[in-house]
PDB file of C-alpha atoms in Angstrom:
ATOM      1  CA  UNK A1196     -15.243  -3.083  -6.403  1.00 87.00           C
ATOM      2  CA  UNK A1197     -14.079  -5.769  -3.889  1.00 92.00           C
ATOM      3  CA  UNK A1198     -14.552  -4.528  -0.452  1.00 95.00           C
ATOM      4  CA  UNK A1199     -11.948  -6.058   2.101  1.00 96.00           C
ATOM      5  CA  UNK A1200     -13.180  -6.292   5.829  1.00 98.00           C
ATOM      6  CA  UNK A1201     -10.639  -6.862   8.373  1.00 98.00           C
ATOM      7  CA  UNK A1202     -11.102  -8.262  11.952  1.00 95.00           C
ATOM      8  CA  UNK A1203     -10.836  -7.309  14.812  1.00 97.00           C
ATOM      9  CA  UNK A1204     -10.399  -3.679  14.712  1.00 97.00           C
ATOM     10  CA  UNK A1205      -7.913  -3.776  17.451  1.00 97.00           C
ATOM     11  CA  UNK A1206      -6.304  -6.796  18.795  1.00 97.00           C
ATOM     12  CA  UNK A1207      -4.580  -6.559  22.310  1.00 97.00           C
ATOM     13  CA  UNK A1208      -1.937  -9.404  22.984  1.00 97.00           C
ATOM     14  CA  UNK A1209       1.238  -9.823  24.935  1.00 97.00           C
ATOM     15  CA  UNK A1210       4.690 -10.560  23.518  1.00 97.00           C
ATOM     16  CA  UNK A1211       5.077 -14.549  22.877  1.00 97.00           C
ATOM     17  CA  UNK A1212       1.466 -14.799  22.042  1.00 97.00           C
ATOM     18  CA  UNK A1213      -0.241 -15.953  18.628  1.00 98.00           C
ATOM     19  CA  UNK A1214      -1.796 -13.366  16.685  1.00 98.00           C
ATOM     20  CA  UNK A1215      -4.734 -14.420  14.202  1.00 98.00           C
ATOM     21  CA  UNK A1216      -5.965 -11.585  11.838  1.00 98.00           C
ATOM     22  CA  UNK A1217      -8.629 -11.996   9.458  1.00 98.00           C
ATOM     23  CA  UNK A1218      -9.348 -10.271   5.984  1.00 97.00           C
ATOM     24  CA  UNK A1219     -12.716 -11.231   4.447  1.00 97.00           C
ATOM     25  CA  UNK A1220     -13.562 -10.217   0.585  1.00 95.00           C
ATOM     26  CA  UNK A1221     -16.926  -9.143  -0.762  1.00 95.00           C
ATOM     27  CA  UNK A1222     -16.490 -11.540  -3.270  1.00 93.00           C
ATOM     28  CA  UNK A1223     -13.793 -13.884  -4.598  1.00 92.00           C
ATOM     29  CA  UNK A1224     -10.299 -12.746  -4.793  1.00 90.00           C
ATOM     30  CA  UNK A1225      -8.694 -14.085  -8.107  1.00 76.00           C
ATOM     31  CA  UNK A1226      -5.683 -16.534  -8.066  1.00 66.00           C
ATOM     32  CA  UNK A1227      -5.044 -15.434  -4.465  1.00 72.00           C
ATOM     33  CA  UNK A1228      -3.973 -11.968  -5.306  1.00 91.00           C
ATOM     34  CA  UNK A1229      -4.072 -11.297  -1.701  1.00 94.00           C
ATOM     35  CA  UNK A1230      -1.227  -9.376   0.108  1.00 95.00           C
ATOM     36  CA  UNK A1231      -0.537  -8.216   3.913  1.00 97.00           C
ATOM     37  CA  UNK A1232       1.261  -5.351   4.935  1.00 98.00           C
ATOM     38  CA  UNK A1233       2.824  -3.971   8.430  1.00 98.00           C
ATOM     39  CA  UNK A1234       2.723  -0.278   8.972  1.00 98.00           C
ATOM     40  CA  UNK A1235       4.376   1.366  12.079  1.00 97.00           C
ATOM     41  CA  UNK A1236       3.721   5.128  13.192  1.00 95.00           C
ATOM     42  CA  UNK A1237       5.438   7.724  10.487  1.00 94.00           C
ATOM     43  CA  UNK A1238       6.464   4.962   8.429  1.00 97.00           C
ATOM     44  CA  UNK A1239       5.410   3.568   5.010  1.00 97.00           C
ATOM     45  CA  UNK A1240       3.746   0.154   4.754  1.00 98.00           C
ATOM     46  CA  UNK A1241       5.905  -2.814   4.273  1.00 98.00           C
ATOM     47  CA  UNK A1242       5.155  -5.990   2.364  1.00 97.00           C
ATOM     48  CA  UNK A1243       4.876  -8.976   4.578  1.00 97.00           C
ATOM     49  CA  UNK A1244       2.837 -11.786   2.424  1.00 96.00           C
ATOM     50  CA  UNK A1245       1.980 -11.873  -1.223  1.00 94.00           C
ATOM     51  CA  UNK A1246      -0.144 -14.484  -3.203  1.00 92.00           C
ATOM     52  CA  UNK A1247      -1.849 -15.072   0.091  1.00 93.00           C
ATOM     53  CA  UNK A1248       0.812 -17.119   1.660  1.00 94.00           C
ATOM     54  CA  UNK A1249       4.209 -16.350   0.267  1.00 94.00           C
ATOM     55  CA  UNK A1250       6.455 -14.421   2.667  1.00 96.00           C
ATOM     56  CA  UNK A1251       8.392 -11.481   1.078  1.00 94.00           C
ATOM     57  CA  UNK A1252      12.189 -11.292   1.289  1.00 93.00           C
ATOM     58  CA  UNK A1253      13.512 -10.615   4.715  1.00 95.00           C
ATOM     59  CA  UNK A1254      10.310 -11.407   6.600  1.00 97.00           C
ATOM     60  CA  UNK A1255      10.573 -13.690   9.573  1.00 97.00           C
ATOM     61  CA  UNK A1256       8.934 -17.174   9.535  1.00 96.00           C
ATOM     62  CA  UNK A1257       6.731 -16.344  12.350  1.00 98.00           C
ATOM     63  CA  UNK A1258       4.591 -14.250   9.921  1.00 98.00           C
ATOM     64  CA  UNK A1259       2.347 -16.697   7.804  1.00 97.00           C
ATOM     65  CA  UNK A1260      -0.602 -16.316   5.365  1.00 96.00           C
ATOM     66  CA  UNK A1261      -3.230 -18.633   4.358  1.00 94.00           C
ATOM     67  CA  UNK A1262      -6.679 -18.654   2.879  1.00 93.00           C
ATOM     68  CA  UNK A1263      -8.124 -18.582  -0.654  1.00 92.00           C
ATOM     69  CA  UNK A1264     -11.486 -17.261  -2.217  1.00 92.00           C
ATOM     70  CA  UNK A1265     -13.037 -14.719   0.186  1.00 94.00           C
ATOM     71  CA  UNK A1266     -11.243 -15.767   3.652  1.00 95.00           C
ATOM     72  CA  UNK A1267      -7.869 -15.132   4.520  1.00 96.00           C
ATOM     73  CA  UNK A1268      -5.687 -15.077   7.642  1.00 96.00           C
ATOM     74  CA  UNK A1269      -2.523 -13.659   8.675  1.00 97.00           C
ATOM     75  CA  UNK A1270      -0.857 -15.533  11.644  1.00 98.00           C
ATOM     76  CA  UNK A1271       1.853 -14.443  13.848  1.00 98.00           C
ATOM     77  CA  UNK A1272       3.315 -17.411  15.667  1.00 96.00           C
ATOM     78  CA  UNK A1273       4.808 -15.723  18.593  1.00 96.00           C
ATOM     79  CA  UNK A1274       4.653 -12.020  19.014  1.00 97.00           C
ATOM     80  CA  UNK A1275       7.837  -9.880  19.224  1.00 97.00           C
ATOM     81  CA  UNK A1276       7.824  -6.342  20.562  1.00 96.00           C
ATOM     82  CA  UNK A1277       8.496  -5.066  17.245  1.00 97.00           C
ATOM     83  CA  UNK A1278       5.505  -6.877  15.951  1.00 98.00           C
ATOM     84  CA  UNK A1279       2.987  -4.350  17.501  1.00 97.00           C
ATOM     85  CA  UNK A1280       1.716  -2.185  14.564  1.00 98.00           C
ATOM     86  CA  UNK A1281      -1.256  -1.783  12.201  1.00 98.00           C
ATOM     87  CA  UNK A1282      -1.606  -4.549   9.431  1.00 98.00           C
ATOM     88  CA  UNK A1283      -3.574  -4.112   6.188  1.00 98.00           C
ATOM     89  CA  UNK A1284      -4.669  -6.699   3.744  1.00 97.00           C
ATOM     90  CA  UNK A1285      -4.851  -5.813   0.078  1.00 96.00           C
ATOM     91  CA  UNK A1286      -6.273  -7.470  -3.146  1.00 94.00           C
ATOM     92  CA  UNK A1287      -5.028  -6.965  -6.514  1.00 89.00           C
ATOM     93  CA  UNK A1288      -7.077  -9.453  -8.517  1.00 77.00           C
ATOM     94  CA  UNK A1289      -9.490  -6.993  -9.550  1.00 74.00           C
ATOM     95  CA  UNK A1290      -8.360  -3.356  -9.405  1.00 84.00           C
ATOM     96  CA  UNK A1291      -6.669  -2.750  -6.036  1.00 92.00           C
ATOM     97  CA  UNK A1292      -8.452  -2.342  -2.605  1.00 95.00           C
ATOM     98  CA  UNK A1293      -7.111  -2.233   1.001  1.00 96.00           C
ATOM     99  CA  UNK A1294      -8.801  -3.600   4.199  1.00 97.00           C
ATOM    100  CA  UNK A1295      -9.470  -0.936   6.762  1.00 97.00           C
ATOM    101  CA  UNK A1296      -6.560  -2.399   8.956  1.00 98.00           C
ATOM    102  CA  UNK A1297      -6.194  -4.166  12.434  1.00 98.00           C
ATOM    103  CA  UNK A1298      -4.183  -2.479  15.077  1.00 98.00           C
ATOM    104  CA  UNK A1299      -2.128  -5.051  16.901  1.00 98.00           C
ATOM    105  CA  UNK A1300      -1.377  -3.498  20.381  1.00 97.00           C
ATOM    106  CA  UNK A1301       0.491  -4.539  23.530  1.00 95.00           C
ATOM    107  CA  UNK A1302      -1.877  -5.744  26.309  1.00 93.00           C
TER     108      UNK A1302
ATOM    109  CA  UNK B1195      19.998   0.372  -2.607  1.00 95.00           C
ATOM    110  CA  UNK B1196      16.618   0.000  -4.054  1.00 95.00           C
ATOM    111  CA  UNK B1197      14.876   3.503  -3.076  1.00 97.00           C
ATOM    112  CA  UNK B1198      11.970   5.506  -3.848  1.00 98.00           C
ATOM    113  CA  UNK B1199      11.846   9.357  -2.847  1.00 98.00           C
ATOM    114  CA  UNK B1200       8.835  11.360  -3.259  1.00 98.00           C
ATOM    115  CA  UNK B1201       8.809  14.972  -3.461  1.00 97.00           C
ATOM    116  CA  UNK B1202       6.356  17.939  -4.475  1.00 97.00           C
ATOM    117  CA  UNK B1203       3.867  17.850  -1.662  1.00 96.00           C
ATOM    118  CA  UNK B1204       2.676  20.898   0.083  1.00 97.00           C
ATOM    119  CA  UNK B1205      -0.404  23.354   0.818  1.00 97.00           C
ATOM    120  CA  UNK B1206      -2.633  23.949  -1.904  1.00 97.00           C
ATOM    121  CA  UNK B1207      -6.158  25.607  -2.070  1.00 97.00           C
ATOM    122  CA  UNK B1208      -9.300  23.921  -3.023  1.00 97.00           C
ATOM    123  CA  UNK B1209      -9.548  23.821  -6.809  1.00 97.00           C
ATOM    124  CA  UNK B1210      -5.786  23.924  -7.296  1.00 98.00           C
ATOM    125  CA  UNK B1211      -3.180  21.882  -8.757  1.00 98.00           C
ATOM    126  CA  UNK B1212      -0.134  20.062  -7.400  1.00 98.00           C
ATOM    127  CA  UNK B1213       2.607  17.681  -9.401  1.00 98.00           C
ATOM    128  CA  UNK B1214       4.156  14.992  -7.314  1.00 98.00           C
ATOM    129  CA  UNK B1215       7.457  13.517  -8.273  1.00 98.00           C
ATOM    130  CA  UNK B1216       8.953  10.192  -7.378  1.00 98.00           C
ATOM    131  CA  UNK B1217      12.681   9.429  -7.910  1.00 98.00           C
ATOM    132  CA  UNK B1218      13.594   5.765  -8.434  1.00 98.00           C
ATOM    133  CA  UNK B1219      17.132   4.395  -7.968  1.00 98.00           C
ATOM    134  CA  UNK B1220      18.773   1.079  -7.424  1.00 97.00           C
ATOM    135  CA  UNK B1221      16.632  -0.878  -9.981  1.00 96.00           C
ATOM    136  CA  UNK B1222      15.739  -0.757 -13.625  1.00 96.00           C
ATOM    137  CA  UNK B1223      12.608   1.528 -13.285  1.00 97.00           C
ATOM    138  CA  UNK B1224      11.306   0.911 -16.669  1.00 97.00           C
ATOM    139  CA  UNK B1225      10.740  -2.744 -16.366  1.00 95.00           C
ATOM    140  CA  UNK B1226       8.299  -2.029 -13.436  1.00 96.00           C
ATOM    141  CA  UNK B1227       4.724  -1.033 -12.981  1.00 95.00           C
ATOM    142  CA  UNK B1228       4.250   1.861 -10.487  1.00 97.00           C
ATOM    143  CA  UNK B1229       1.619   3.179  -8.290  1.00 97.00           C
ATOM    144  CA  UNK B1230       0.504   5.810  -6.193  1.00 98.00           C
ATOM    145  CA  UNK B1231      -1.208   5.242  -2.792  1.00 98.00           C
ATOM    146  CA  UNK B1232      -2.463   7.663  -0.302  1.00 98.00           C
ATOM    147  CA  UNK B1233      -3.173   7.823   3.357  1.00 98.00           C
ATOM    148  CA  UNK B1234      -5.155  10.450   5.188  1.00 97.00           C
ATOM    149  CA  UNK B1235      -4.116  11.220   8.702  1.00 96.00           C
ATOM    150  CA  UNK B1236      -5.112   8.342  10.995  1.00 94.00           C
ATOM    151  CA  UNK B1237      -6.887   6.642   8.147  1.00 96.00           C
ATOM    152  CA  UNK B1238      -6.392   3.512   5.961  1.00 96.00           C
ATOM    153  CA  UNK B1239      -4.699   2.888   2.623  1.00 97.00           C
ATOM    154  CA  UNK B1240      -6.207   4.189  -0.636  1.00 97.00           C
ATOM    155  CA  UNK B1241      -4.834   3.047  -4.010  1.00 96.00           C
ATOM    156  CA  UNK B1242      -4.791   6.347  -6.525  1.00 97.00           C
ATOM    157  CA  UNK B1243      -3.341   5.349  -9.688  1.00 97.00           C
ATOM    158  CA  UNK B1244      -1.142   2.947 -11.643  1.00 95.00           C
ATOM    159  CA  UNK B1245       1.029   2.983 -14.827  1.00 96.00           C
ATOM    160  CA  UNK B1246       2.542  -0.157 -16.514  1.00 94.00           C
ATOM    161  CA  UNK B1247       5.948  -0.496 -18.373  1.00 94.00           C
ATOM    162  CA  UNK B1248       3.881   0.169 -21.718  1.00 95.00           C
ATOM    163  CA  UNK B1249       2.622   3.388 -20.229  1.00 95.00           C
ATOM    164  CA  UNK B1250      -1.009   2.243 -19.841  1.00 95.00           C
ATOM    165  CA  UNK B1251      -2.760   3.999 -16.905  1.00 96.00           C
ATOM    166  CA  UNK B1252      -5.326   3.184 -14.340  1.00 95.00           C
ATOM    167  CA  UNK B1253      -7.365   5.028 -11.836  1.00 95.00           C
ATOM    168  CA  UNK B1254     -10.222   4.572  -9.307  1.00 94.00           C
ATOM    169  CA  UNK B1255     -13.492   6.540  -9.574  1.00 93.00           C
ATOM    170  CA  UNK B1256     -12.482   8.906  -6.811  1.00 95.00           C
ATOM    171  CA  UNK B1257      -9.596  10.686  -8.809  1.00 97.00           C
ATOM    172  CA  UNK B1258     -10.494   9.795 -12.456  1.00 96.00           C
ATOM    173  CA  UNK B1259     -10.640  12.762 -14.420  1.00 97.00           C
ATOM    174  CA  UNK B1260      -8.669  14.846 -12.063  1.00 98.00           C
ATOM    175  CA  UNK B1261      -5.308  13.061 -11.453  1.00 98.00           C
ATOM    176  CA  UNK B1262      -3.006  11.956 -14.197  1.00 98.00           C
ATOM    177  CA  UNK B1263      -0.110   9.376 -13.638  1.00 98.00           C
ATOM    178  CA  UNK B1264       2.898   9.491 -15.911  1.00 98.00           C
ATOM    179  CA  UNK B1265       6.336   8.399 -16.064  1.00 98.00           C
ATOM    180  CA  UNK B1266       9.861   9.463 -17.417  1.00 98.00           C
ATOM    181  CA  UNK B1267      11.925   6.134 -17.830  1.00 97.00           C
ATOM    182  CA  UNK B1268      14.876   8.113 -18.898  1.00 97.00           C
ATOM    183  CA  UNK B1269      14.841  10.123 -15.622  1.00 98.00           C
ATOM    184  CA  UNK B1270      13.750   7.073 -13.509  1.00 98.00           C
ATOM    185  CA  UNK B1271      11.034   9.360 -12.275  1.00 98.00           C
ATOM    186  CA  UNK B1272       7.278   8.737 -11.562  1.00 98.00           C
ATOM    187  CA  UNK B1273       4.788  11.712 -11.585  1.00 98.00           C
ATOM    188  CA  UNK B1274       1.168  12.455 -10.384  1.00 98.00           C
ATOM    189  CA  UNK B1275      -0.494  15.541 -11.637  1.00 98.00           C
ATOM    190  CA  UNK B1276      -3.253  16.423  -9.446  1.00 98.00           C
ATOM    191  CA  UNK B1277      -5.755  18.845 -10.704  1.00 98.00           C
ATOM    192  CA  UNK B1278      -9.218  20.311  -9.139  1.00 97.00           C
ATOM    193  CA  UNK B1279      -8.044  19.287  -5.569  1.00 98.00           C
ATOM    194  CA  UNK B1280     -10.463  18.761  -2.883  1.00 97.00           C
ATOM    195  CA  UNK B1281     -10.215  18.689   0.952  1.00 97.00           C
ATOM    196  CA  UNK B1282     -10.813  14.870   0.787  1.00 97.00           C
ATOM    197  CA  UNK B1283      -7.485  14.589  -1.246  1.00 98.00           C
ATOM    198  CA  UNK B1284      -5.368  15.836   2.035  1.00 98.00           C
ATOM    199  CA  UNK B1285      -3.019  12.722   2.774  1.00 98.00           C
ATOM    200  CA  UNK B1286       0.410  11.549   2.555  1.00 98.00           C
ATOM    201  CA  UNK B1287       0.899  10.302  -0.987  1.00 98.00           C
ATOM    202  CA  UNK B1288       3.379   7.225  -1.386  1.00 98.00           C
ATOM    203  CA  UNK B1289       4.831   5.739  -4.660  1.00 98.00           C
ATOM    204  CA  UNK B1290       5.276   2.057  -4.686  1.00 98.00           C
ATOM    205  CA  UNK B1291       6.704  -0.470  -6.844  1.00 97.00           C
ATOM    206  CA  UNK B1292       4.924  -3.656  -7.894  1.00 94.00           C
ATOM    207  CA  UNK B1293       6.801  -6.931  -7.563  1.00 88.00           C
ATOM    208  CA  UNK B1294       6.225  -8.953 -10.614  1.00 79.00           C
ATOM    209  CA  UNK B1295       4.525 -11.436 -11.503  1.00 77.00           C
ATOM    210  CA  UNK B1296       2.917 -11.110  -7.879  1.00 77.00           C
ATOM    211  CA  UNK B1297       1.272  -7.890  -8.163  1.00 84.00           C
ATOM    212  CA  UNK B1298       1.980  -6.938  -4.686  1.00 93.00           C
ATOM    213  CA  UNK B1299       3.909  -3.472  -3.632  1.00 96.00           C
ATOM    214  CA  UNK B1300       7.181  -4.586  -2.394  1.00 95.00           C
ATOM    215  CA  UNK B1301       8.927  -1.197  -2.201  1.00 97.00           C
ATOM    216  CA  UNK B1302       7.368   1.927  -1.068  1.00 98.00           C
ATOM    217  CA  UNK B1303       8.704   5.851  -0.649  1.00 98.00           C
ATOM    218  CA  UNK B1304       8.495   7.614   2.659  1.00 97.00           C
ATOM    219  CA  UNK B1305       5.719   9.629   1.466  1.00 98.00           C
ATOM    220  CA  UNK B1306       5.119  13.431   0.648  1.00 98.00           C
ATOM    221  CA  UNK B1307       2.264  15.360   2.530  1.00 98.00           C
ATOM    222  CA  UNK B1308      -0.429  16.969   0.431  1.00 98.00           C
ATOM    223  CA  UNK B1309      -2.904  19.514   2.202  1.00 98.00           C
ATOM    224  CA  UNK B1310      -5.693  21.165   0.544  1.00 98.00           C
ATOM    225  CA  UNK B1311      -7.139  23.896   2.627  1.00 96.00           C
ATOM    226  CA  UNK B1312      -7.949  27.628   2.087  1.00 94.00           C
TER     227      UNK B1312
END
């Protein structure tokens, strides 16, 4: 099973700042089958990024994904108030596993 | 509108059974792989099961042999039969659609709560 480790566990930033979230896999994720989701309290997760770097429909371009192999990054270029949430990475190249999440909170 | 709506959650005793349903609308249900994902309160996401368009099924070790995923395309419905339930199965259960060919989950239901407790 591929284990995904997200860092940091909590990220405290202010609106307008840049956020960089990391997701590291215990083994290579094939064909960049890596996705990022956003989840707000009481809501289902929302797909942000698939294939490591492709934005899902309707996702603002301040969200971007990068990486390959075992190291992946989600970047939010300028934080908006609605971006404060929990973010999960997921791999779907070998079975399916999620990272433990990064909580992005307002500083 | 593309939508998934789960139902069937509730309180069940350890060792009991429960069947969850997921009603799909707004898209051609039979053309999509479908999955169940769960989330214990305050915890992360855990993949529970998958079913392909041909009816092929997949499970992680934590539920294999206890849970059964199925689909009824004529009714645009997905199911999860859960047997031998344990306290550790307590969670919100989401059904989710896979966007092809990427494999990511692009549409999620609102979730249904399952509580296993005596």
